[in-house]
C-alpha positions in Angstrom: 27.5 138.8 18.6 25.8 140.9 21.3 27.4 139.3 24.4 30.4 139.7 26.6 32.6 137.7 29.0 32.8 138.7 32.6 35.6 138.2 35.1 33.6 135.4 36.8 33.4 132.0 35.2 31.4 132.0 31.9 30.7 129.0 29.8 30.1 127.9 26.2 27.9 124.9 25.7 29.0 122.4 23.0 26.8 119.6 21.7 27.4 116.8 19.3 24.3 115.0 17.8 25.9 111.8 16.6 24.7 108.7 14.8 24.5 106.7 18.0 24.7 109.1 20.9 24.4 112.7 22.0 27.1 114.5 24.0 27.2 117.9 25.6 30.1 119.7 27.3 30.5 122.9 29.3 33.7 124.7 28.3 35.0 127.4 30.8 35.7 130.3 28.6 38.7 131.9 30.4 40.6 128.7 31.1 39.5 126.9 27.9 38.9 123.8 30.0 36.0 121.3 30.0 34.3 121.4 33.4 31.4 119.1 32.7 30.5 116.4 30.1 27.5 114.2 29.6 26.6 111.7 26.9 23.7 109.4 26.4 22.8 106.8 23.5 19.9 107.8 21.3 18.6 104.3 20.5 16.8 106.1 17.7 17.1 103.7 14.8 13.8 103.0 12.9 13.3 99.5 11.4 12.1 99.5 7.8 10.6 96.3 6.8 9.8 97.4 3.3 13.3 98.4 2.3 16.4 97.1 4.1 18.5 99.8 2.5 16.6 102.6 4.4 18.5 104.0 7.4 16.3 106.3 9.4 16.1 107.6 12.9 13.4 109.1 15.2 14.2 112.8 15.9 12.1 112.7 19.1 14.4 110.0 20.5 17.5 112.0 19.6 16.1 115.2 21.3 15.1 113.0 24.3 18.8 112.0 24.6 19.7 115.7 24.3 17.2 116.4 27.1 18.9 113.7 29.4 22.3 115.3 28.8 21.1 118.9 29.5 19.2 117.8 32.6 22.4 116.2 34.0 24.5 119.4 33.7 24.9 121.8 36.7 22.0 124.3 36.7 24.2 127.1 38.2 26.6 126.8 35.3 23.9 126.7 32.6 22.8 130.1 33.8 26.2 131.4 32.9 26.4 130.0 29.4 27.2 132.8 26.9 27.0 130.9 23.7 25.8 127.6 22.3 27.7 125.6 19.6 26.1 122.6 17.9 27.6 120.0 15.6 26.5 116.5 14.4 26.2 113.8 11.9 26.7 115.2 8.4 25.0 114.3 5.0 21.6 113.3 6.5 18.3 115.1 6.2 15.3 115.9 8.3 12.3 118.1 7.2 10.0 120.1 9.2 7.3 122.9 9.2 9.0 126.2 10.1 6.1 127.5 12.1 5.4 124.4 14.0 8.6 122.3 14.1 8.5 121.9 17.8 6.5 122.6 21.0 7.9 124.4 24.0 7.1 122.9 27.4 7.7 124.1 30.9 7.7 121.6 33.9 9.5 121.8 37.3 11.1 125.1 36.3 12.7 123.5 33.2 11.9 124.8 29.8 12.5 122.6 26.8 11.2 121.7 23.4 9.9 118.5 21.8 9.7 117.9 18.0 6.4 118.3 16.4 5.7 118.6 12.7 8.9 116.9 11.6 9.9 113.9 9.4 12.1 111.0 10.3 15.9 111.7 10.0 17.2 110.0 6.8 20.8 109.4 7.8 24.1 109.4 5.9 23.9 105.6 6.0 20.8 105.5 3.8 21.4 103.2 0.8 18.3 103.7 -1.4 20.0 105.8 -4.0 21.5 103.1 -6.3 24.3 103.7 -8.7 21.9 103.7 -11.6 19.7 106.2 -9.8 22.7 108.4 -9.0 23.9 108.3 -12.6 20.5 109.7 -13.7 20.9 112.8 -11.7 22.4 116.0 -13.1 26.1 116.5 -12.7 26.9 118.9 -9.8 29.2 121.9 -9.9 31.1 120.8 -6.8 34.3 119.2 -5.7 32.2 116.4 -4.5 30.2 113.8 -6.4 26.8 112.9 -5.1 26.4 109.8 -3.1 23.6 107.9 -1.5 22.8 109.3 2.0 23.5 112.9 0.8 20.6 115.3 1.6 20.1 116.4 -2.0 20.3 112.8 -3.4 17.7 111.8 -0.8 15.4 114.6 -1.9 15.7 113.5 -5.5 14.9 110.0 -4.4 11.7 111.1 -2.7 10.8 113.3 -5.8 10.7 110.1 -7.9 9.3 107.6 -5.4 7.2 109.5 -2.9 6.7 113.1 -4.0 3.8 113.6 -1.7 6.2 113.2 1.2 8.0 116.4 0.4 4.9 118.6 0.1 4.2 118.5 3.8 7.3 120.5 4.8 8.7 123.9 4.4 12.2 123.5 5.7 15.1 120.9 5.6 18.4 120.5 7.2 20.7 118.1 9.1 19.6 117.2 12.6 22.0 119.7 14.1 20.5 122.4 11.8 17.1 121.5 13.1 18.2 122.0 16.8 19.7 125.4 15.9 16.5 126.4 14.2 14.3 125.4 17.1 16.5 127.0 19.8 16.6 130.2 17.8 13.0 130.2 16.6 14.2 130.7 13.0 11.7 131.2 10.2 14.1 129.5 7.8 16.8 126.9 8.2 20.4 128.3 8.3 23.3 126.0 7.3 27.1 126.4 7.1 29.1 125.4 4.1 30.4 122.3 6.0 26.9 120.7 6.1 25.9 122.1 2.8 28.8 120.4 1.0 27.8 117.2 2.7 24.5 117.4 1.0 25.9 117.7 -2.5 25.2 120.2 -5.2 27.1 122.8 -3.4 30.1 124.9 -4.6 32.4 125.4 -1.7 34.5 128.0 -3.6 31.5 130.4 -4.1 29.7 129.1 -1.0 26.5 128.7 -3.0 24.1 126.0 -3.9 23.9 124.8 -7.5 20.6 126.5 -7.7 20.1 126.7 -11.4 21.2 123.0 -12.0 18.7 122.0 -9.3 16.0 124.2 -10.7 16.4 122.8 -14.2 15.9 119.3 -12.7 12.6 120.2 -11.0 14.3 120.1 -7.5 12.3 121.9 -4.7 14.9 124.6 -4.2 12.7 126.3 -1.5 13.9 123.4 0.8 17.5 124.5 0.6 18.8 126.3 3.7 20.3 129.7 3.8 24.0 129.3 3.7 26.2 131.3 6.2 29.9 131.3 7.0 31.2 128.6 9.4 31.5 130.2 12.9 28.6 132.6 12.2 25.8 133.1 14.7 22.5 131.7 13.3 20.3 133.4 15.9 19.6 133.8 19.6 17.6 131.6 21.9 14.0 132.5 21.6 13.3 131.2 25.2 15.1 130.2 28.3 16.3 126.6 27.8 17.4 124.5 30.8 18.4 127.6 32.6 20.4 129.1 29.7 19.0 132.7 29.3 16.9 133.8 26.4 18.8 135.8 23.8 21.9 133.7 24.1 23.8 133.4 20.8 23.4 130.1 18.9 26.1 129.3 16.4 25.2 127.9 13.0 25.7 124.1 13.1 29.0 122.6 12.1 30.2 119.2 11.0 31.2 116.7 13.6 34.4 115.6 11.9 35.5 119.2 11.4 34.9 119.9 15.1 36.8 116.8 16.2 39.8 118.0 14.3 39.5 121.5 15.7 39.5 120.1 19.3 43.1 118.7 18.9 44.6 121.4 16.7 47.3 123.6 18.2 48.3 125.4 15.0 46.7 126.4 11.7 49.3 124.2 9.9 47.9 121.0 11.6 46.0 118.4 9.7 43.9 115.8 11.4 44.0 112.1 10.5 41.6 109.9 12.4 41.3 106.1 12.2 38.9 104.4 14.6 37.8 101.0 15.8 40.8 98.7 15.3 40.0 95.1 15.0 43.6 94.0 14.5 44.9 91.8 17.4 48.3 92.3 19.1 49.7 89.1 17.7 49.0 90.4 14.2 50.6 93.7 14.9 53.7 92.1 16.4 54.1 90.0 13.3 53.8 93.0 11.1 56.3 94.9 13.1 58.8 92.1 12.4 58.0 92.5 8.7 58.9 96.1 7.8 58.2 95.8 4.1 56.1 93.6 1.8 55.4 93.3 -1.9 51.9 92.0 -1.2 49.3 94.6 -2.2 45.9 95.0 -0.5 43.3 97.5 -1.8 41.3 98.0 1.4 38.1 99.5 -0.1 35.9 96.6 1.0 32.7 98.8 1.2 33.7 101.3 -1.6 34.1 105.0 -1.1 31.6 107.8 -1.5 33.4 109.2 -4.5 33.5 105.7 -6.0 30.9 103.4 -4.4 31.4 100.6 -6.9 35.1 100.1 -6.1 35.9 96.9 -4.3 38.7 95.4 -2.3 41.5 93.2 -3.8 44.7 91.4 -3.1 47.4 91.2 -5.6 51.1 90.3 -6.1 50.5 87.1 -4.1 53.4 84.7 -3.9 54.5 81.8 -1.7 56.9 84.0 0.2 54.4 86.8 1.2 51.4 84.9 2.8 52.6 85.1 6.4 50.8 86.9 9.1 53.4 89.7 9.0 53.1 90.2 5.3 49.3 90.2 5.2 48.9 92.5 8.3 51.6 94.9 6.9 49.8 95.0 3.5 46.4 95.6 5.1 47.7 98.5 7.1 49.6 99.9 4.1 46.5 99.7 2.0 44.4 101.6 4.5 46.8 104.5 4.7 47.6 104.5 0.9 43.8 104.7 0.3 43.7 107.8 2.5 46.6 109.3 0.6 44.8 108.9 -2.7 41.9 111.0 -1.4 44.2 113.6 0.3 47.6 113.5 -1.5 50.6 114.8 0.4 51.2 117.4 -2.3 47.8 118.8 -1.7 48.4 119.0 2.0 51.7 120.8 1.4 50.0 123.3 -1.0 47.5 124.0 1.7 50.1 124.9 4.3 50.0 121.8 6.4 53.0 121.4 8.6 52.0 118.7 11.0 49.6 115.8 11.2 47.6 115.1 14.3 46.9 111.4 14.5 43.9 110.3 16.6 41.4 107.5 16.8 41.6 104.1 18.6 43.1 102.3 15.7 45.8 104.7 15.0 46.7 105.3 18.6 47.1 101.6 19.4 48.5 100.3 16.1 52.2 101.1 15.6 52.1 99.4 12.1 49.5 102.0 11.0 51.7 104.7 12.5 54.7 103.5 10.5 52.7 103.6 7.3 51.4 107.1 8.1 54.9 108.3 8.5 56.1 106.5 5.4 53.3 108.0 3.2 53.1 111.6 4.6 56.2 113.8 4.7 55.2 115.6 7.9 55.8 115.3 11.6 53.1 113.2 13.2 51.7 113.6 16.7 49.7 110.7 18.2 47.3 110.2 21.0 45.6 113.5 21.2 42.0 113.3 22.3 39.5 114.4 19.8 35.9 115.4 20.8 33.4 117.0 18.4 31.4 118.5 21.3 34.5 120.1 22.7 35.6 121.3 19.3 32.4 123.1 18.5 32.4 124.7 22.0 36.0 125.9 21.3 35.0 127.3 17.9 32.4 129.6 19.5 34.5 130.3 22.5 37.1 131.6 20.1 34.5 133.7 18.4 33.4 135.1 21.7 37.0 136.0 22.6 37.4 137.7 19.2 34.3 139.7 19.7 35.5 140.8 23.2 38.9 141.8 22.0 37.3 143.9 19.2 34.9 145.6 21.6 36.7 145.9 25.0 34.2 148.6 26.1 31.6 145.9 26.7 33.7 144.3 29.4 
């Protein structure tokens, strides 16, 4: 990473390309504090009248929201950006032509890019890969099963239903990988194992695609990105961008959830548990607090899970004595946390060296019943209320990389 930190204020730019909004932050490298933050909605959803299961977004509108964010940041600070970190929504896929994926424009002393030969973004919410279709795909060599909305599953779907669509593109990646590729002028998409695993058909132990399995199935393996380590530099800005100098390091894109966890970690033994968007009213919470235990059982998987999309919700062990608001609310909260524990068992966390759980998200922060259930199920100290922010997290990742580089090469200071 051919850069250095000076004694004056230097910054790392972090950006999060989310499902509904884009956020950017400037992290002051020496103090590790956020000095500026901007966020705008993308309003990028594309309505599909032919198939209601399709969930697609317009990349041009996502980049337009990014432009609004960048234009609102202080120009004097952007000139002092030493590294760029990018994260965003995982699993989804966008395709483009490597030589003409964007067009660079200069207006009013601002240099930026706009998407050009690029597909729509098929998001993680896409539901066109039915259970029958997924069962027809080859079994992956991965710790993850393949689900609808995963990049590789989406390519398989287009191979069967619209093969001509794929022939027009040379590269593919998540939306955050696309931004990294355009900023760095990369000839081929670069992707970290975090985003690769979210596509399916990726072995996170060897950090490699299931290339032979995919080849045998006729999969267009030339569309698979080059995999690099998380925290690696993907390239360097090929042009000035909103005042950020050319040749500034651009980190390979990371996953948004991983970065949100990183933003609140204080120790390598911390694990993140995030529960958002509580819809449980205070009266229900108070009634459940008065009911510390229940024999009512609620399985909370109303919409299924990626590893088992056919699973459904259920209520069992019903009796005349456990149908009060307190019993029902307690059972719902318990079911939510116990479902999490089935996917990440406490013994697995202990084996991984976890010593503390960082609880975040609006539901967990505001619901003491959920907190009680977390503490009942997981045998670790739990800390609540820490702010999590993916844009801040990705900036912190690459600030730490900068600091590591400087400490190893002090002669550059």
